[in-house]
Short mmCIF file of C-alpha atoms in Angstrom, two decimals:
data_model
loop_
_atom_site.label_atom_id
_atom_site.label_comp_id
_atom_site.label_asym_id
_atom_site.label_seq_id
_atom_site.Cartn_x
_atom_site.Cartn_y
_atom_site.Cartn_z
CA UNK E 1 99.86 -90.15 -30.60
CA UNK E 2 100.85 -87.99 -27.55
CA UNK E 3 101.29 -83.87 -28.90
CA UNK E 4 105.18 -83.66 -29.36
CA UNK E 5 106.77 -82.25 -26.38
CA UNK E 6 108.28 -78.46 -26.13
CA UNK E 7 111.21 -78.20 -23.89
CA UNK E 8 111.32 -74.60 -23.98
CA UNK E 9 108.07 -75.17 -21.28
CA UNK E 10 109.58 -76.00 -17.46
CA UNK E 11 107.28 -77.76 -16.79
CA UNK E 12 107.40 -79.94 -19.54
CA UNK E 13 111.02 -80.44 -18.67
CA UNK E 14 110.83 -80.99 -15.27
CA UNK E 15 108.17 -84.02 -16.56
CA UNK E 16 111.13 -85.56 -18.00
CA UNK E 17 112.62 -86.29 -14.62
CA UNK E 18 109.30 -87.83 -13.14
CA UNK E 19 110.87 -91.45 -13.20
CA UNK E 20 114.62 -91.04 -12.68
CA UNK E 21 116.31 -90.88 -10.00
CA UNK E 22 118.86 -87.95 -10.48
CA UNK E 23 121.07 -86.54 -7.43
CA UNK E 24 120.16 -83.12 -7.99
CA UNK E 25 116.86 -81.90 -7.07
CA UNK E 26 115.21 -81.92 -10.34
CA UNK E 27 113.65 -78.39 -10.30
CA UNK E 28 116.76 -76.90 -10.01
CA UNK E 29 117.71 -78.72 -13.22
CA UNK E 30 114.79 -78.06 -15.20
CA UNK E 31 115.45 -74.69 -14.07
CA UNK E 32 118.85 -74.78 -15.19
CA UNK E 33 117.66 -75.40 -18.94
CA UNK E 34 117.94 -79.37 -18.15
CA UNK E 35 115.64 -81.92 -19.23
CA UNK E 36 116.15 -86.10 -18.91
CA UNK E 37 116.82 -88.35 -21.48
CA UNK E 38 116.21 -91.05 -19.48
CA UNK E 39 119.59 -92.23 -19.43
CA UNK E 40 121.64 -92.65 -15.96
CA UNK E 41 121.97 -89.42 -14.55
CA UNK E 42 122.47 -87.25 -18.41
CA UNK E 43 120.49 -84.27 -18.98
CA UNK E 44 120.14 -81.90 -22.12
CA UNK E 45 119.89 -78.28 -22.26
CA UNK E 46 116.60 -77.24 -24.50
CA UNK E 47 118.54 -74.40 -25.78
CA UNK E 48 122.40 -75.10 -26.35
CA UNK E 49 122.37 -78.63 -26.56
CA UNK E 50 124.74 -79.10 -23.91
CA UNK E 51 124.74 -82.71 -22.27
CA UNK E 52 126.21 -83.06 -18.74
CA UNK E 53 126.39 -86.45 -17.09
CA UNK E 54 128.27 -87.82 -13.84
CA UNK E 55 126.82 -85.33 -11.54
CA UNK E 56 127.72 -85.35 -8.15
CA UNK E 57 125.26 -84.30 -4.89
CA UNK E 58 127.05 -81.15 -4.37
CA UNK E 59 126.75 -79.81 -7.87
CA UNK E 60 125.05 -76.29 -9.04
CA UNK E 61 123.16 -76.75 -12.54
CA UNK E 62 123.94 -73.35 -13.28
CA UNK E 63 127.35 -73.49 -12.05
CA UNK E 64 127.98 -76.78 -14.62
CA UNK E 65 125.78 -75.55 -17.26
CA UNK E 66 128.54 -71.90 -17.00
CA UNK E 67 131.36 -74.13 -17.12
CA UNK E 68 130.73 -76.48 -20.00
CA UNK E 69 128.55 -74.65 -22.08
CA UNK E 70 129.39 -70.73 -21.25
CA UNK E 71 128.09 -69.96 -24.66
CA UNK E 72 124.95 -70.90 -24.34
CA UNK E 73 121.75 -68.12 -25.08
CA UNK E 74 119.42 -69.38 -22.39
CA UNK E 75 122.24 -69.48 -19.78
CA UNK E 76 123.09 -65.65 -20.53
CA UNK E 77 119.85 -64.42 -20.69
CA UNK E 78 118.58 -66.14 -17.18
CA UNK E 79 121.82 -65.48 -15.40
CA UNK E 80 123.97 -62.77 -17.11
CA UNK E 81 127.69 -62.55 -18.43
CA UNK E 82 128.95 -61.31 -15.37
CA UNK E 83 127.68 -64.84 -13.82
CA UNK E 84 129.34 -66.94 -16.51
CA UNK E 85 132.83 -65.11 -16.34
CA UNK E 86 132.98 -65.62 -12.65
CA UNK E 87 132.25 -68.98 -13.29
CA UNK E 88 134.82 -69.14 -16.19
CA UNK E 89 137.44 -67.56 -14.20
CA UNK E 90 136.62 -68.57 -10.49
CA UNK E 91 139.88 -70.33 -8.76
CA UNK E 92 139.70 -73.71 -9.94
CA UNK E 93 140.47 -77.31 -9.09
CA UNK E 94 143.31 -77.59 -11.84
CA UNK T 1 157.16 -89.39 0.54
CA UNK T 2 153.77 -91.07 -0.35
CA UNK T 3 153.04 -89.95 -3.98
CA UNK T 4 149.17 -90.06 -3.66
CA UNK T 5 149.48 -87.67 -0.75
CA UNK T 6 148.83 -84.51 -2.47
CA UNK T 7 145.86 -86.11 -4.49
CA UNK T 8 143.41 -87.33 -0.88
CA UNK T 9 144.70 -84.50 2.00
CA UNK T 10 144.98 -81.03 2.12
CA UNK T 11 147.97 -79.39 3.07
CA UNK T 12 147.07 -79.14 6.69
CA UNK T 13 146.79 -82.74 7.19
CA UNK T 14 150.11 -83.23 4.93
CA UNK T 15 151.61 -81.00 7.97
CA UNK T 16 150.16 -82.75 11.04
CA UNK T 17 151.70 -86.06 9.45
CA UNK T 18 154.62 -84.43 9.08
CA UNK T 19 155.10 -82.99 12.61
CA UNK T 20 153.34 -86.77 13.74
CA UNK T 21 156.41 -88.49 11.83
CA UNK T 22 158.89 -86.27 13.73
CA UNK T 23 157.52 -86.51 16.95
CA UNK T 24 157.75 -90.55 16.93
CA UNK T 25 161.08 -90.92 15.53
CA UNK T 26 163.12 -89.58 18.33
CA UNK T 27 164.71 -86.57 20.13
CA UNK T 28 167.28 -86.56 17.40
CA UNK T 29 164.32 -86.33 14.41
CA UNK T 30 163.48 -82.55 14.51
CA UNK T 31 167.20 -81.55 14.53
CA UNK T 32 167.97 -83.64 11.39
CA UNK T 33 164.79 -82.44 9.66
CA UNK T 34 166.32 -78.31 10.43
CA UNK T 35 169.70 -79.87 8.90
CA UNK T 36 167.52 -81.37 5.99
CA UNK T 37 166.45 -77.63 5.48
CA UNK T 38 169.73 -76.07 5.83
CA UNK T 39 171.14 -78.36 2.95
CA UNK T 40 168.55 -77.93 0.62
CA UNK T 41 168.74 -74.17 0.85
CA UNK T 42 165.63 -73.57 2.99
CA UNK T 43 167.03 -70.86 5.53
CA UNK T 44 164.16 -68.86 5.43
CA UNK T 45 161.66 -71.80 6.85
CA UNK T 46 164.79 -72.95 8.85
CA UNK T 47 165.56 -69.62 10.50
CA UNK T 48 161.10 -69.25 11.14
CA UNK T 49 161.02 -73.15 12.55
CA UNK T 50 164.08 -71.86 15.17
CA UNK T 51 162.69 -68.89 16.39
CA UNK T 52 159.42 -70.73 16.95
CA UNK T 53 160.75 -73.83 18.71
CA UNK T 54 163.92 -72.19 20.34
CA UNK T 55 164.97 -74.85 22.67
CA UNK T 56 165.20 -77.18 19.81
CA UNK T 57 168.96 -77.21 19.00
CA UNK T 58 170.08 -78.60 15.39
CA UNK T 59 173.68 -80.16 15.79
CA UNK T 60 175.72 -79.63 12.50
CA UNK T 61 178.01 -81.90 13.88
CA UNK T 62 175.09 -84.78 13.84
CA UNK T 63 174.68 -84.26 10.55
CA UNK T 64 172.50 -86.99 8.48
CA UNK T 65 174.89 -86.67 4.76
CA UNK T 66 176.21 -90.06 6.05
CA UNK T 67 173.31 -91.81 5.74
CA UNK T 68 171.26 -90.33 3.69
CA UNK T 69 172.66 -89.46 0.06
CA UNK T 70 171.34 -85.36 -0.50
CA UNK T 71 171.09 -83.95 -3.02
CA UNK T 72 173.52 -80.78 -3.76
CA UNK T 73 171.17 -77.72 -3.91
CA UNK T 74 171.78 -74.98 -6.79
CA UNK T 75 173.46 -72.39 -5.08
CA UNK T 76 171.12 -69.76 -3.41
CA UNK T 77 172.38 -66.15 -2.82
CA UNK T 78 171.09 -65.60 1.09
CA UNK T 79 168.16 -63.21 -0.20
CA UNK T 80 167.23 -65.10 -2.70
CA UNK T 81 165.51 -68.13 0.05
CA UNK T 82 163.68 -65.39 1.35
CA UNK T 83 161.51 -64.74 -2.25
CA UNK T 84 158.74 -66.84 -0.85
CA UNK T 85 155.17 -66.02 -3.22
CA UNK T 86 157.44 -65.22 -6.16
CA UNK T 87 159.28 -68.30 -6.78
CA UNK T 88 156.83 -70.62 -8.38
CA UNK T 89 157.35 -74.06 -10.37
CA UNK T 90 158.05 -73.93 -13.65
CA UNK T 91 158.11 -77.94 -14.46
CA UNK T 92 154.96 -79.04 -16.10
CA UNK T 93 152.94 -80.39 -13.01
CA UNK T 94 149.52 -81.13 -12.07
CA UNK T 95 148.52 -77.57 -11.34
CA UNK T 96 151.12 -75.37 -13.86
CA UNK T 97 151.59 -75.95 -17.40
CA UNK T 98 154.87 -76.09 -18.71
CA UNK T 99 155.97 -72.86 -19.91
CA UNK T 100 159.63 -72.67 -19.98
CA UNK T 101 160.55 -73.81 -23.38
CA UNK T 102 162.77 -70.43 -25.00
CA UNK T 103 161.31 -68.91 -27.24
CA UNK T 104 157.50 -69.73 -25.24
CA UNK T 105 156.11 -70.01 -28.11
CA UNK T 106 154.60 -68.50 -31.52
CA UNK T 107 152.05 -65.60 -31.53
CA UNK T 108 150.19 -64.09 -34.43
CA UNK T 109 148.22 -60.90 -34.66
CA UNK T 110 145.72 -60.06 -36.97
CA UNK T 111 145.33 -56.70 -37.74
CA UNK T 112 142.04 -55.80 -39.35
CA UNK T 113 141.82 -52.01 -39.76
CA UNK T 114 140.46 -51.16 -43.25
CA UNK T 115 137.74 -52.69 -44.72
CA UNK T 116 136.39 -52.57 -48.30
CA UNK T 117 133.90 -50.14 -49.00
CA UNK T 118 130.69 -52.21 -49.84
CA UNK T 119 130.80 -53.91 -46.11
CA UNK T 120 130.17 -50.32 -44.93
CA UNK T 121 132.38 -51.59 -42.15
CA UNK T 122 134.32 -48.31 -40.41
CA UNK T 123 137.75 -47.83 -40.38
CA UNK T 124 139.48 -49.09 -36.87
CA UNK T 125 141.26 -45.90 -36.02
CA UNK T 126 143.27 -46.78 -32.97
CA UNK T 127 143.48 -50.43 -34.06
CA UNK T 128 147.36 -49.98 -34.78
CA UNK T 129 147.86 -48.61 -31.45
CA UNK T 130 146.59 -51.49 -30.02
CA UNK T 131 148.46 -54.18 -32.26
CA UNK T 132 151.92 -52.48 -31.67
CA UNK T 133 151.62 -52.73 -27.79
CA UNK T 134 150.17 -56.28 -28.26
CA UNK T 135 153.52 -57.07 -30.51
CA UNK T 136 155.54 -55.64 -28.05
CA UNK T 137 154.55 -57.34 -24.85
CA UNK T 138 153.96 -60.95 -26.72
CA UNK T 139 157.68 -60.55 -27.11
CA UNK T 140 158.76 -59.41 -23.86
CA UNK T 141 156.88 -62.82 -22.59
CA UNK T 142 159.47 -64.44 -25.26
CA UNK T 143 156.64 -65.21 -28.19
CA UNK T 144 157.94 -65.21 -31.55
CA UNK T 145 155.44 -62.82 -32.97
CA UNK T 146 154.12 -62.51 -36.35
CA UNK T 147 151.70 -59.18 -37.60
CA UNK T 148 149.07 -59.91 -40.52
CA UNK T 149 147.78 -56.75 -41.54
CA UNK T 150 143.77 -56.34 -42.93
CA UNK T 151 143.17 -60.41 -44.07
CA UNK T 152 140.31 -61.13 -45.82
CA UNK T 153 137.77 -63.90 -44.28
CA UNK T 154 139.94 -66.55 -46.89
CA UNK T 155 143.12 -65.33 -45.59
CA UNK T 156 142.29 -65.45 -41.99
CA UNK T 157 141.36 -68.97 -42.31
CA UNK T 158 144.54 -69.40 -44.24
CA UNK T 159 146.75 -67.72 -41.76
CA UNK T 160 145.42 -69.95 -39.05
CA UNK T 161 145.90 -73.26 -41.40
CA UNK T 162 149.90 -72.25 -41.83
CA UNK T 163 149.79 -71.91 -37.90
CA UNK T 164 147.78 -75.02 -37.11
CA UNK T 165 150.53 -77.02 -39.94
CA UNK T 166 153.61 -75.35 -38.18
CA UNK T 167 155.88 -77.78 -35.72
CA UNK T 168 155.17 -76.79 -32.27
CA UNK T 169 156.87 -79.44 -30.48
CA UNK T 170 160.01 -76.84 -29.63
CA UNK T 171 157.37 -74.50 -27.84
CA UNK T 172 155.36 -74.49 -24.46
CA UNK T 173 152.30 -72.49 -25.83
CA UNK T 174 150.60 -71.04 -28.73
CA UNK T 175 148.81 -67.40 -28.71
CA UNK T 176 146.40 -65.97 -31.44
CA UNK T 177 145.72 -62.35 -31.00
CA UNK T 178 142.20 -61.09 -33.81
CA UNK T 179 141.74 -57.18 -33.90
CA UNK T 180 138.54 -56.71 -36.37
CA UNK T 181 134.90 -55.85 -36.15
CA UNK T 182 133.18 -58.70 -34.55
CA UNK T 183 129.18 -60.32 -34.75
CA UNK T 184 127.31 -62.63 -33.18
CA UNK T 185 127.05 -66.32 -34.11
CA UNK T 186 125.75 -68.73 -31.22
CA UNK T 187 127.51 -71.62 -30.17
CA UNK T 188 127.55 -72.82 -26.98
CA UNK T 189 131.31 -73.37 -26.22
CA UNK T 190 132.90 -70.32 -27.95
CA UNK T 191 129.91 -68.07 -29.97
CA UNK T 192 130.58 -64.73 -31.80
CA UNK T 193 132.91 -63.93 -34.95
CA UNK T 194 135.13 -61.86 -36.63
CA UNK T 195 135.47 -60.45 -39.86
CA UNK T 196 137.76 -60.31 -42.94
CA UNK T 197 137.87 -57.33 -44.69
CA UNK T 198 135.70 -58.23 -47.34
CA UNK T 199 132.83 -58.55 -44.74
CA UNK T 200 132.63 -62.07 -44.70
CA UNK T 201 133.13 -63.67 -41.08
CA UNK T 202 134.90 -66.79 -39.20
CA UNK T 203 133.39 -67.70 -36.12
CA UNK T 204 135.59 -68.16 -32.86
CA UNK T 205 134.27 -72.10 -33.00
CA UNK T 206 136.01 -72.43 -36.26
CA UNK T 207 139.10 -70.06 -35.25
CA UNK T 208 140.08 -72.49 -32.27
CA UNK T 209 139.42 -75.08 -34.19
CA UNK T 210 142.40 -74.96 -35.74
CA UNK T 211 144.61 -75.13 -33.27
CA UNK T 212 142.69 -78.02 -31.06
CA UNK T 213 144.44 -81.60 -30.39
CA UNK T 214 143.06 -83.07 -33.38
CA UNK T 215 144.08 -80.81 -35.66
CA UNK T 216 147.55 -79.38 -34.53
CA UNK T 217 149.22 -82.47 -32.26
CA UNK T 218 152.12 -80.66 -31.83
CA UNK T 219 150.14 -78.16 -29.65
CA UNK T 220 148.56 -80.99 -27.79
CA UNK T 221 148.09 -80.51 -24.30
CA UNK T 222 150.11 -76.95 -24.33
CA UNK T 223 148.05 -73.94 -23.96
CA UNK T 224 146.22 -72.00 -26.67
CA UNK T 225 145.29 -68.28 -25.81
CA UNK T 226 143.00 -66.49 -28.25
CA UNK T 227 142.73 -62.47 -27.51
CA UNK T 228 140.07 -61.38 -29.49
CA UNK T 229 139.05 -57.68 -29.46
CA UNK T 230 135.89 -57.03 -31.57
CA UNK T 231 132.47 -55.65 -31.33
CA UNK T 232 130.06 -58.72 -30.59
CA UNK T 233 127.31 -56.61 -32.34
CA UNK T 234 126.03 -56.93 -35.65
CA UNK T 235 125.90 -52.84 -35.66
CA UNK T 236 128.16 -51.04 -37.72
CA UNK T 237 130.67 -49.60 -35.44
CA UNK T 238 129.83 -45.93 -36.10
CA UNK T 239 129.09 -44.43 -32.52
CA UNK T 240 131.23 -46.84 -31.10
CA UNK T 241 134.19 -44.83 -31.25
CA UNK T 242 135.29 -42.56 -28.46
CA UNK T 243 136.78 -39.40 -28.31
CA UNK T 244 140.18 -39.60 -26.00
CA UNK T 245 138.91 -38.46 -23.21
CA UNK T 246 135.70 -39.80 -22.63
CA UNK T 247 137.31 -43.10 -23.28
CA UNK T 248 139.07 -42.73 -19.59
CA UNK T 249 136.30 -42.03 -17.66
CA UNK T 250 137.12 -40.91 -13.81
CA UNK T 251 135.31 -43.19 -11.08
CA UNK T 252 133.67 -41.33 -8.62
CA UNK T 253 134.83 -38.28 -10.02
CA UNK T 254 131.09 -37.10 -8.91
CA UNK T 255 128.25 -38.52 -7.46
CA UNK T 256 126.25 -38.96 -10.44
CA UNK T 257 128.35 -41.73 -12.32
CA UNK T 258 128.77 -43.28 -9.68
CA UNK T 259 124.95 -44.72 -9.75
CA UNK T 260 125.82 -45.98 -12.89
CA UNK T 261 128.12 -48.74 -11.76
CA UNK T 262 127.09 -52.26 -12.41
CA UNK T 263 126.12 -54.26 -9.30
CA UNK T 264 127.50 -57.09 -9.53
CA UNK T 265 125.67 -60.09 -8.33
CA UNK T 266 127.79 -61.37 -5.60
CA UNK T 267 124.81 -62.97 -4.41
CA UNK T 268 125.64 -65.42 -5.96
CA UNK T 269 127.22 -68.01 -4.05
CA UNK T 270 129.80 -70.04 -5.87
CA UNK T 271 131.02 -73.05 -4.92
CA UNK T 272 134.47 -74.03 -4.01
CA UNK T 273 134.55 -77.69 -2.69
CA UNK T 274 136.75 -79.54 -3.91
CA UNK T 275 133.98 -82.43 -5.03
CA UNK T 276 134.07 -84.20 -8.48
CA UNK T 277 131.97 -81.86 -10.92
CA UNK T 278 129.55 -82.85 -13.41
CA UNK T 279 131.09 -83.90 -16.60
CA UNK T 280 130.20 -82.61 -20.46
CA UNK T 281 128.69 -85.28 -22.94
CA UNK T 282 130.23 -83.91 -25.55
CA UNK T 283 134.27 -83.67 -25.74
CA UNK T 284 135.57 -80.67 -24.09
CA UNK T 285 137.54 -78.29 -26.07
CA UNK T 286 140.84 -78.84 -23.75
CA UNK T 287 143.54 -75.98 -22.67
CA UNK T 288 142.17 -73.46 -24.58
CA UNK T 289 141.19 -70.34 -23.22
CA UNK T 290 139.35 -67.37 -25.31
CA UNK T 291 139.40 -64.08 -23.88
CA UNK T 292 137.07 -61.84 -25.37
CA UNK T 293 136.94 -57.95 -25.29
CA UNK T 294 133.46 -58.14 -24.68
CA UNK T 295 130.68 -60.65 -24.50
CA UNK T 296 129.44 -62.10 -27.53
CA UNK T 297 126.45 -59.17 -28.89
CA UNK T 298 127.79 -56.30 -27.06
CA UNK T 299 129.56 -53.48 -28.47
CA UNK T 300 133.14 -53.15 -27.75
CA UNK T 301 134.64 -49.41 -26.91
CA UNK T 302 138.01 -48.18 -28.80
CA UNK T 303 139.28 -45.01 -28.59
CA UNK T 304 140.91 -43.44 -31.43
CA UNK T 305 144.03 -42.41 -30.70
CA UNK T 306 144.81 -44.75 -27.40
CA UNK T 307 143.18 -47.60 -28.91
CA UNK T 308 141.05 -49.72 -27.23
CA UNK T 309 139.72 -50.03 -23.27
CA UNK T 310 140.14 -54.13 -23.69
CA UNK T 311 143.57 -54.01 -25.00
CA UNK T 312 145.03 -50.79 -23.09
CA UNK T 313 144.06 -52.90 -19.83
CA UNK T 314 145.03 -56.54 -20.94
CA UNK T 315 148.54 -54.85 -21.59
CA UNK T 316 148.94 -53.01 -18.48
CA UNK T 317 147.82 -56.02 -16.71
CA UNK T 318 150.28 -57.94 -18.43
CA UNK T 319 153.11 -55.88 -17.54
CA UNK T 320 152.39 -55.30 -14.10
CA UNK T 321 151.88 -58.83 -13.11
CA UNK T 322 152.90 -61.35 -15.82
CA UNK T 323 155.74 -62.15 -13.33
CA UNK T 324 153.46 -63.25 -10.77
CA UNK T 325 150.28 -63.79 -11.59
CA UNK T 326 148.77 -66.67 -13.62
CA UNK T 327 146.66 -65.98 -16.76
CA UNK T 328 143.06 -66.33 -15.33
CA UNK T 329 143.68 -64.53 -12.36
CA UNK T 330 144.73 -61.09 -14.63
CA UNK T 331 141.99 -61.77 -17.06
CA UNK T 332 140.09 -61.38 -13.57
CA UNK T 333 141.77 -58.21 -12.93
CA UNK T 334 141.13 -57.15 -16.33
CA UNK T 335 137.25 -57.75 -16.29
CA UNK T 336 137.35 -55.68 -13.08
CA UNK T 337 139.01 -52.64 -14.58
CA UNK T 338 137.62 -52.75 -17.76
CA UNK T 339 133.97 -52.78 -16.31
CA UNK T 340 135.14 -49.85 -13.54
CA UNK T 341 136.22 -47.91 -16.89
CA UNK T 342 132.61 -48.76 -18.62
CA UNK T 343 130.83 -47.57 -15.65
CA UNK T 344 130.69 -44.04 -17.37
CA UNK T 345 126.71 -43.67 -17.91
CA UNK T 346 125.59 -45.73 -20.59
CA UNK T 347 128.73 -47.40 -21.74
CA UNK T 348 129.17 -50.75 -20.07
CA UNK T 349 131.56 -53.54 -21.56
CA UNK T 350 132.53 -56.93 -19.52
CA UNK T 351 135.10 -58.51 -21.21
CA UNK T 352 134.38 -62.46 -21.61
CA UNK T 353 136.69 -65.49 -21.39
CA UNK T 354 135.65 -69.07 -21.92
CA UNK T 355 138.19 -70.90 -20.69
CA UNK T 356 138.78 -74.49 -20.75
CA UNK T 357 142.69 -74.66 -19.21
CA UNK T 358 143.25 -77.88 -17.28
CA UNK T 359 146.07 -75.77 -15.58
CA UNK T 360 147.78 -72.15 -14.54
CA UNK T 361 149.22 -70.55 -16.82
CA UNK T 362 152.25 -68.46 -16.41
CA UNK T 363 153.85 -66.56 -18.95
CA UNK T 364 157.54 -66.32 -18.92
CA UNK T 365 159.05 -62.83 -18.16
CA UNK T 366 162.98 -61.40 -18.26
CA UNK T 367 163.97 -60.83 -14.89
#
């Protein structure tokens, strides 16, 4: 039996991506709070829960993981409110 | 035209075609596009197209009516063509809800200012101030607006069940407006909660809840605002209050404060392609937009006799530029006031919204 795995660690995370192929660097997802469930292109945020799937080359983790899941403790504490609200408010593609 | 167009060009291609279409449909094509103007009221892009191109002559005379059916513009007084950034659609479209149904829509307040002794919970002094200029200007945008005064955690939920079970299908958009003491509960779409008077809390999750497609299908794909002014912290407000006048602190009155302004991290650079985004797993909570006095576990700053910074701001904001401005762009303008005001010393508050529109939103206002 392998010891069970604790998100919370990056680098535990980023281990998650080590056979996918995912259009964002992975780094900057595991980063972002993100690990793989092995599924397409989905990720999972250790902290919130958060699932975000569909992602396109030009996307920011941070940016996504602000606009879906603005709630989220991990998010606020790495980047800050003031991050999240410009997110939340920033001119948008209605 | 092409339907799709708007969806795959921007609006500089849409123009080239345009002046492309003209060019290669004769000498008589530009002339009858300026007529096309004049009939449908356009002098002011008319008058701008003949200055710039002043050898082109339109020929009244030649006019197209004959073969092409027009149809008869509203009458337009001669200033009125001239508005330009203030007239604005107000049909439901792709980028603007619709927000023109009269009355807009309902709004209720709640009101929490006393709360029973064993919660230890202050009083809200300056609480009232703040509902009455939140009743007033939710009817001057034409909301049919409804006070509860100090609701217990049971009534709140109560209040919001009657509003959820109400028929909005006359009404564009639906605004709920909580005044309380406020903690934090995590969530990660809308955290933080307010609380009844007895002490016991609702948490923002639960208090859109109510209102979301499944639950009120009248409001379905309209707007729903929530305004919520409370402390995020757990603390007891005491020391949260303000005297009057160091709730209006001067910027760069002196040199000192001014060190103490937040730098903000515009370092950040944010994207603004126009390229598909990354979608949720889980359904997103759609049109809804919470607009918090402050984040989630900060405290919030009232004053007692002007009320508080949040709602002082939101309302001035509101009344300067309800007429032109859509929602997220003044909550904008509110977070930037509101955190010049906080940049006093040690008091910093950055209002929060979590917003999850699929559209602008533009109140309605009595010209």
């Amino acid at each position: 039996h392998r010891k069970p795995v604790n998100m919370q660690n990056l680098d535990e995370r980023l281990n998650t991506f080590a056979r996918v192929q995912h259009p964002i660097d992975h780094e900057l997802l595991a980063k972002a709070g993100f690990y793989s469930k092995g599924e397409g292109d989905e990720v999972i945020c250790f902290r919130c829960g958060g699932g975000l799937k569909d992602w396109d080359p030009e996307d920011n983790p941070w940016e996504e993981h602000a606009k879906y899941y603005p709630g989220c403790s991990f998010l606020l504490s790495e980047k800050g409110q003031e991050f999240v609200n410009t997110i939340q408010l920033q001119e948008r593609k209605y | 035209m092409c339907p799709g167009r708007q969806n795959c060009e921007t609006k500089r291609d849409q123009a080239r075609k345009l002046v492309k279409d003209l060019e290669s449909r004769g000498e008589d094509a530009f002339s009858a596009f300026l007529e096309g103007l004049r009939v449908t009221g356009q002098q002011n892009l008319l008058e701008l197209l003949q200055k710039t191109a002043p050898r082109v002559h339109f020929h009244p005379g030649k006019s197209t009516e004959a073969g092409y059916p027009l149809i008869q513009p509203h009458p337009l007084s001669p200033d009125e063509g001239v508005k330009g950034p203030e007239v604005r659609p107000r049909r439901d479209s792709i980028q603007y809800y619709k927000m023109d149904a009269r009355p807009c829509g309902l709004c209720l307040i709640i009101n929490n200012v006393e709360f029973e002794p064993k919660t230890e919970l202050s009083i809200r002094k300056g609480s009232n101030v703040d509902c009455d200029k939140l009743e007033k200007r939710f009817k001057s945008l034409n909301f049919v607006v409804e006070v509860r005064t100090n609701l217990k955690q049971r009534q709140i939920k109560s209040e919001l069940s009657a509003l959820s079970r109400k028929d909005h299908s006359i009404y564009d958009c639906c605004v709920v407006v909580i005044l309380s003491h406020g903690t934090e509960v995590s969530h990660n779409r809308f955290p933080g909660a307010v609380f009844g008077v007895d002490g016991n809390h609702v948490s923002v999750q639960e208090i859109t809840n109510y209102l979301n497609g499944q639950n009120c299908p009248s409001l379905q794909g309209k707007p729903k605002i929530f305004f919520i002014q409370a402390c995020g912290g757990g603390e007891k407000d005491i020391g949260f209050e303000v005297s009057p006048d160091e709730a209006k602190p001067s910027i760069g009155g002196d040199g000192d404060q001014t060190d103490a302004i937040p730098i903000s991290s515009s370092s950040e650079s944010l994207s603004t392609s126009d390229e598909i985004d990354a979608r949720a797993t889980l359904p997103t909570p759609s049109d809804i937009l919470v607009s918090y006095s402050t984040f989630p576990g900060y405290v919030s700053w009232r004053a007692t006799v002007s009320g508080s910074w949040y709602v002082e701001v939101l309302d001035n904001i509101l009344k300067k530029h309800a007429a032109t401005l859509d929602l997220t762009t003044m909550l904008t303008l509110v977070n930037d006031e509101v955190s010049q005001n906080s940049a006093k010393g040690l008091y910093k508050q950055m209002p929060g919204s979590f917003n999850f529109l699929r559209k602008h939103v533009y109140f309605q206002t009595s010209e």
